[in-house]
JSON list of C-alpha atoms in Angstrom, two decimals:
[
{"chain": "E", "resi": 140, "resn": "VAL", "atom": "CA", "xyz": [9.32, -4.54, 4.92]},
{"chain": "E", "resi": 141, "resn": "GLN", "atom": "CA", "xyz": [7.52, -4.23, 7.98]},
{"chain": "E", "resi": 142, "resn": "ALA", "atom": "CA", "xyz": [7.28, -0.52, 7.34]},
{"chain": "E", "resi": 143, "resn": "ALA", "atom": "CA", "xyz": [5.48, -0.99, 3.86]},
{"chain": "E", "resi": 144, "resn": "LEU", "atom": "CA", "xyz": [3.10, -3.52, 5.75]},
{"chain": "E", "resi": 145, "resn": "ASN", "atom": "CA", "xyz": [2.25, -1.66, 8.53]},
{"chain": "E", "resi": 146, "resn": "ARG", "atom": "CA", "xyz": [1.25, 1.54, 6.17]},
{"chain": "E", "resi": 147, "resn": "ALA", "atom": "CA", "xyz": [-0.71, -0.94, 4.21]},
{"chain": "E", "resi": 148, "resn": "GLY", "atom": "CA", "xyz": [-2.27, -2.80, 7.27]},
{"chain": "E", "resi": 149, "resn": "LEU", "atom": "CA", "xyz": [-1.31, -5.89, 6.26]},
{"chain": "E", "resi": 150, "resn": "THR", "atom": "CA", "xyz": [0.71, -9.00, 7.20]},
{"chain": "E", "resi": 151, "resn": "ALA", "atom": "CA", "xyz": [3.40, -10.68, 5.73]},
{"chain": "E", "resi": 152, "resn": "ASP", "atom": "CA", "xyz": [1.34, -13.83, 5.74]},
{"chain": "E", "resi": 153, "resn": "GLN", "atom": "CA", "xyz": [-1.60, -12.14, 3.46]},
{"chain": "E", "resi": 154, "resn": "VAL", "atom": "CA", "xyz": [0.48, -10.45, 0.77]},
{"chain": "E", "resi": 155, "resn": "ALA", "atom": "CA", "xyz": [3.04, -12.10, -2.29]},
{"chain": "E", "resi": 156, "resn": "ILE", "atom": "CA", "xyz": [6.42, -9.77, -2.16]},
{"chain": "E", "resi": 157, "resn": "VAL", "atom": "CA", "xyz": [7.46, -9.26, -5.58]},
{"chain": "E", "resi": 158, "resn": "LYS", "atom": "CA", "xyz": [10.50, -6.85, -4.91]},
{"chain": "E", "resi": 159, "resn": "LYS", "atom": "CA", "xyz": [12.43, -5.78, -1.90]},
{"chain": "E", "resi": 160, "resn": "GLY", "atom": "CA", "xyz": [16.04, -4.24, -1.80]},
{"chain": "E", "resi": 161, "resn": "MET", "atom": "CA", "xyz": [18.20, -1.19, -0.95]},
{"chain": "E", "resi": 162, "resn": "GLU", "atom": "CA", "xyz": [19.13, 1.21, -3.75]},
{"chain": "E", "resi": 163, "resn": "LEU", "atom": "CA", "xyz": [20.65, 5.23, -3.83]},
{"chain": "E", "resi": 164, "resn": "GLU", "atom": "CA", "xyz": [18.04, 7.42, -4.72]},
{"chain": "E", "resi": 165, "resn": "ASN", "atom": "CA", "xyz": [18.87, 11.19, -5.15]},
{"chain": "E", "resi": 166, "resn": "GLY", "atom": "CA", "xyz": [21.99, 10.28, -2.76]},
{"chain": "E", "resi": 167, "resn": "ARG", "atom": "CA", "xyz": [19.97, 8.49, 0.23]},
{"chain": "E", "resi": 168, "resn": "LYS", "atom": "CA", "xyz": [19.74, 4.93, 0.36]},
{"chain": "E", "resi": 169, "resn": "VAL", "atom": "CA", "xyz": [16.05, 3.42, 0.67]},
{"chain": "E", "resi": 170, "resn": "TYR", "atom": "CA", "xyz": [14.33, 0.06, 0.60]},
{"chain": "E", "resi": 171, "resn": "GLU", "atom": "CA", "xyz": [12.46, -0.50, -2.30]},
{"chain": "E", "resi": 172, "resn": "VAL", "atom": "CA", "xyz": [9.07, -2.95, -1.34]},
{"chain": "E", "resi": 173, "resn": "GLU", "atom": "CA", "xyz": [6.61, -3.96, -3.85]},
{"chain": "E", "resi": 174, "resn": "PHE", "atom": "CA", "xyz": [3.95, -6.57, -2.63]},
{"chain": "E", "resi": 175, "resn": "LEU", "atom": "CA", "xyz": [0.66, -8.12, -4.19]},
{"chain": "E", "resi": 176, "resn": "TYR", "atom": "CA", "xyz": [-2.72, -8.03, -2.42]},
{"chain": "E", "resi": 177, "resn": "GLY", "atom": "CA", "xyz": [-6.14, -8.07, -3.46]},
{"chain": "E", "resi": 178, "resn": "GLY", "atom": "CA", "xyz": [-5.15, -7.96, -7.58]},
{"chain": "E", "resi": 179, "resn": "LYS", "atom": "CA", "xyz": [-3.06, -4.73, -6.67]},
{"chain": "E", "resi": 180, "resn": "GLU", "atom": "CA", "xyz": [0.75, -4.09, -6.83]},
{"chain": "E", "resi": 181, "resn": "TYR", "atom": "CA", "xyz": [1.61, -1.59, -3.40]},
{"chain": "E", "resi": 182, "resn": "ASP", "atom": "CA", "xyz": [4.94, 0.38, -4.24]},
{"chain": "E", "resi": 183, "resn": "TYR", "atom": "CA", "xyz": [7.03, 1.66, -1.16]},
{"chain": "E", "resi": 184, "resn": "THR", "atom": "CA", "xyz": [9.83, 3.44, -1.01]},
{"chain": "E", "resi": 185, "resn": "ILE", "atom": "CA", "xyz": [11.12, 3.56, 2.87]},
{"chain": "E", "resi": 186, "resn": "ASP", "atom": "CA", "xyz": [14.22, 5.77, 4.12]},
{"chain": "E", "resi": 187, "resn": "ALA", "atom": "CA", "xyz": [16.68, 3.22, 5.13]},
{"chain": "E", "resi": 188, "resn": "LEU", "atom": "CA", "xyz": [18.06, 5.28, 8.15]},
{"chain": "E", "resi": 189, "resn": "THR", "atom": "CA", "xyz": [14.90, 6.34, 9.64]},
{"chain": "E", "resi": 190, "resn": "GLY", "atom": "CA", "xyz": [12.45, 3.81, 8.57]},
{"chain": "E", "resi": 191, "resn": "ASN", "atom": "CA", "xyz": [9.93, 6.61, 7.44]},
{"chain": "E", "resi": 192, "resn": "VAL", "atom": "CA", "xyz": [7.72, 5.68, 4.40]},
{"chain": "E", "resi": 193, "resn": "LEU", "atom": "CA", "xyz": [9.00, 8.28, 1.72]},
{"chain": "E", "resi": 194, "resn": "SER", "atom": "CA", "xyz": [6.32, 7.32, -0.95]},
{"chain": "E", "resi": 195, "resn": "PHE", "atom": "CA", "xyz": [3.81, 4.68, -2.11]},
{"chain": "E", "resi": 196, "resn": "ASP", "atom": "CA", "xyz": [0.68, 3.46, -4.60]},
{"chain": "E", "resi": 197, "resn": "GLN", "atom": "CA", "xyz": [-1.28, 0.99, -5.55]},
{"chain": "E", "resi": 198, "resn": "ASP", "atom": "CA", "xyz": [-1.45, -0.14, -9.12]},
{"chain": "E", "resi": 199, "resn": "VAL", "atom": "CA", "xyz": [-3.73, -3.14, -10.41]},
{"chain": "E", "resi": 200, "resn": "GLU", "atom": "CA", "xyz": [-1.76, -5.74, -11.37]},
{"chain": "E", "resi": 201, "resn": "ASN", "atom": "CA", "xyz": [-3.22, -8.84, -12.91]},
{"chain": "E", "resi": 202, "resn": "ASP", "atom": "CA", "xyz": [-0.15, -10.83, -14.43]},
{"chain": "E", "resi": 203, "resn": "LEU", "atom": "CA", "xyz": [1.23, -11.60, -11.07]},
{"chain": "E", "resi": 204, "resn": "ASP", "atom": "CA", "xyz": [-1.18, -12.65, -8.32]},
{"chain": "E", "resi": 205, "resn": "PRO", "atom": "CA", "xyz": [-0.37, -14.24, -5.42]},
{"chain": "E", "resi": 206, "resn": "ALA", "atom": "CA", "xyz": [-1.87, -17.47, -6.07]},
{"chain": "E", "resi": 207, "resn": "LYS", "atom": "CA", "xyz": [0.12, -17.64, -9.43]},
{"chain": "E", "resi": 208, "resn": "LEU", "atom": "CA", "xyz": [3.40, -17.17, -7.72]},
{"chain": "E", "resi": 209, "resn": "SER", "atom": "CA", "xyz": [2.50, -19.54, -5.10]},
{"chain": "E", "resi": 210, "resn": "ALA", "atom": "CA", "xyz": [1.22, -21.98, -7.48]},
{"chain": "E", "resi": 211, "resn": "ALA", "atom": "CA", "xyz": [3.86, -21.90, -9.80]},
{"chain": "E", "resi": 212, "resn": "GLY", "atom": "CA", "xyz": [6.84, -23.19, -7.70]},
{"chain": "E", "resi": 213, "resn": "LEU", "atom": "CA", "xyz": [9.30, -20.41, -7.77]},
{"chain": "E", "resi": 214, "resn": "ILE", "atom": "CA", "xyz": [12.60, -21.04, -6.16]},
{"chain": "E", "resi": 215, "resn": "GLY", "atom": "CA", "xyz": [12.17, -18.11, -4.14]},
{"chain": "E", "resi": 216, "resn": "PHE", "atom": "CA", "xyz": [13.75, -14.83, -3.61]},
{"chain": "E", "resi": 217, "resn": "ASP", "atom": "CA", "xyz": [16.45, -15.98, -1.03]},
{"chain": "E", "resi": 218, "resn": "ARG", "atom": "CA", "xyz": [17.38, -18.42, -3.14]},
{"chain": "E", "resi": 219, "resn": "ALA", "atom": "CA", "xyz": [17.51, -16.45, -6.31]},
{"chain": "E", "resi": 220, "resn": "GLY", "atom": "CA", "xyz": [19.25, -13.67, -4.19]},
{"chain": "E", "resi": 221, "resn": "GLN", "atom": "CA", "xyz": [22.16, -16.13, -2.87]},
{"chain": "E", "resi": 222, "resn": "ILE", "atom": "CA", "xyz": [22.83, -17.13, -6.39]},
{"chain": "E", "resi": 223, "resn": "ALA", "atom": "CA", "xyz": [23.23, -13.61, -7.96]},
{"chain": "E", "resi": 224, "resn": "LEU", "atom": "CA", "xyz": [25.62, -12.69, -4.49]},
{"chain": "E", "resi": 225, "resn": "ASP", "atom": "CA", "xyz": [27.47, -16.14, -5.31]},
{"chain": "E", "resi": 226, "resn": "LYS", "atom": "CA", "xyz": [28.94, -14.05, -8.50]},
{"chain": "E", "resi": 227, "resn": "VAL", "atom": "CA", "xyz": [30.03, -10.95, -6.72]},
{"chain": "E", "resi": 228, "resn": "PRO", "atom": "CA", "xyz": [32.38, -11.77, -3.74]},
{"chain": "E", "resi": 229, "resn": "GLY", "atom": "CA", "xyz": [31.92, -9.46, -0.77]},
{"chain": "E", "resi": 230, "resn": "ALA", "atom": "CA", "xyz": [28.17, -8.39, -1.74]},
{"chain": "E", "resi": 231, "resn": "THR", "atom": "CA", "xyz": [25.89, -8.79, 0.91]},
{"chain": "E", "resi": 232, "resn": "LYS", "atom": "CA", "xyz": [21.96, -8.82, 0.80]},
{"chain": "E", "resi": 233, "resn": "ASP", "atom": "CA", "xyz": [22.28, -4.91, 1.50]},
{"chain": "E", "resi": 234, "resn": "ASP", "atom": "CA", "xyz": [23.64, -4.43, -1.99]},
{"chain": "E", "resi": 235, "resn": "LEU", "atom": "CA", "xyz": [20.71, -6.49, -3.60]},
{"chain": "E", "resi": 236, "resn": "MET", "atom": "CA", "xyz": [17.80, -5.03, -5.30]},
{"chain": "E", "resi": 237, "resn": "ILE", "atom": "CA", "xyz": [15.46, -8.16, -6.68]},
{"chain": "E", "resi": 238, "resn": "GLU", "atom": "CA", "xyz": [12.16, -8.78, -7.83]},
{"chain": "E", "resi": 239, "resn": "VAL", "atom": "CA", "xyz": [9.80, -11.12, -9.92]},
{"chain": "E", "resi": 240, "resn": "ASP", "atom": "CA", "xyz": [8.60, -10.73, -13.33]},
{"chain": "E", "resi": 241, "resn": "LEU", "atom": "CA", "xyz": [6.73, -12.55, -16.08]},
{"chain": "E", "resi": 242, "resn": "GLU", "atom": "CA", "xyz": [8.57, -12.52, -19.30]},
{"chain": "E", "resi": 243, "resn": "ASN", "atom": "CA", "xyz": [7.36, -14.43, -22.13]},
{"chain": "E", "resi": 244, "resn": "GLY", "atom": "CA", "xyz": [5.25, -16.48, -20.15]},
{"chain": "E", "resi": 245, "resn": "ARG", "atom": "CA", "xyz": [8.20, -17.56, -17.85]},
{"chain": "E", "resi": 246, "resn": "TYR", "atom": "CA", "xyz": [8.91, -16.46, -14.45]},
{"chain": "E", "resi": 247, "resn": "GLN", "atom": "CA", "xyz": [12.48, -14.96, -13.44]},
{"chain": "E", "resi": 248, "resn": "TYR", "atom": "CA", "xyz": [13.84, -13.02, -10.99]},
{"chain": "E", "resi": 249, "resn": "GLU", "atom": "CA", "xyz": [15.37, -9.73, -11.99]},
{"chain": "E", "resi": 250, "resn": "GLY", "atom": "CA", "xyz": [17.74, -7.32, -10.05]},
{"chain": "E", "resi": 251, "resn": "GLU", "atom": "CA", "xyz": [20.96, -5.25, -9.48]},
{"chain": "E", "resi": 252, "resn": "ILE", "atom": "CA", "xyz": [23.75, -5.75, -7.24]},
{"chain": "E", "resi": 253, "resn": "TYR", "atom": "CA", "xyz": [25.65, -2.23, -6.54]},
{"chain": "E", "resi": 254, "resn": "TYR", "atom": "CA", "xyz": [28.90, -3.54, -4.79]},
{"chain": "E", "resi": 255, "resn": "GLY", "atom": "CA", "xyz": [33.03, -2.43, -5.63]},
{"chain": "E", "resi": 256, "resn": "GLY", "atom": "CA", "xyz": [31.78, 0.57, -7.73]},
{"chain": "E", "resi": 257, "resn": "GLN", "atom": "CA", "xyz": [30.32, -1.49, -9.84]},
{"chain": "E", "resi": 258, "resn": "GLU", "atom": "CA", "xyz": [26.41, -2.52, -10.84]},
{"chain": "E", "resi": 259, "resn": "TYR", "atom": "CA", "xyz": [25.73, -5.90, -11.73]},
{"chain": "E", "resi": 260, "resn": "ASP", "atom": "CA", "xyz": [22.55, -6.46, -13.58]},
{"chain": "E", "resi": 261, "resn": "PHE", "atom": "CA", "xyz": [20.93, -10.10, -13.94]},
{"chain": "E", "resi": 262, "resn": "ALA", "atom": "CA", "xyz": [17.90, -12.40, -14.06]},
{"chain": "E", "resi": 263, "resn": "ILE", "atom": "CA", "xyz": [17.49, -15.67, -12.92]},
{"chain": "E", "resi": 264, "resn": "ASP", "atom": "CA", "xyz": [15.04, -18.51, -14.14]},
{"chain": "E", "resi": 265, "resn": "ALA", "atom": "CA", "xyz": [12.83, -18.34, -11.18]},
{"chain": "E", "resi": 266, "resn": "LYS", "atom": "CA", "xyz": [12.48, -22.42, -11.35]},
{"chain": "E", "resi": 267, "resn": "ASP", "atom": "CA", "xyz": [15.76, -23.68, -11.68]},
{"chain": "E", "resi": 268, "resn": "GLY", "atom": "CA", "xyz": [18.15, -21.00, -10.91]},
{"chain": "E", "resi": 269, "resn": "THR", "atom": "CA", "xyz": [19.90, -20.65, -13.98]},
{"chain": "E", "resi": 270, "resn": "VAL", "atom": "CA", "xyz": [21.30, -17.14, -14.42]},
{"chain": "E", "resi": 271, "resn": "LEU", "atom": "CA", "xyz": [19.96, -15.87, -17.76]},
{"chain": "E", "resi": 272, "resn": "GLN", "atom": "CA", "xyz": [21.22, -12.68, -17.73]},
{"chain": "E", "resi": 273, "resn": "TRP", "atom": "CA", "xyz": [24.29, -11.40, -16.49]},
{"chain": "E", "resi": 274, "resn": "LYS", "atom": "CA", "xyz": [26.06, -7.58, -16.95]},
{"chain": "E", "resi": 275, "resn": "GLN", "atom": "CA", "xyz": [28.52, -5.90, -15.26]},
{"chain": "E", "resi": 276, "resn": "GLU", "atom": "CA", "xyz": [29.28, -1.97, -15.51]},
{"chain": "E", "resi": 277, "resn": "PRO", "atom": "CA", "xyz": [30.60, 0.47, -13.32]},
{"chain": "E", "resi": 278, "resn": "ILE", "atom": "CA", "xyz": [28.44, 2.84, -11.69]},
{"chain": "E", "resi": 279, "resn": "ASP", "atom": "CA", "xyz": [27.89, 6.46, -13.35]},
{"chain": "E", "resi": 280, "resn": "ARG", "atom": "CA", "xyz": [28.82, 9.05, -10.29]}
]
């Protein structure tokens, strides 16, 4: 997250982080970081070993501005991530990819956990932590 913020010239208190986590991309572990600032969504892909920014872009994003996220009373990334991780014994934050989204007027955390040769897809209500969707399948190799 800090590498992305440094590249954007912003600080953590200026932005609303909407996605962070690690995933495999072309056989390489990378961090995916997205945050909102000034009506734009910033997307960064960062090499997990070196910390180098591999790619980035900015898009106009109107439905998930920081004021709305803050005022919505969401449970937060850490709590939502822990709810998902509790369903996969042994998995850690390094195995987790999570983002917040607005679906049919309702905020929810969506993500994946990659652990033990399995991919777990989930959706969690962003206000009360209810697991709305849970799917497990083997990771294709």
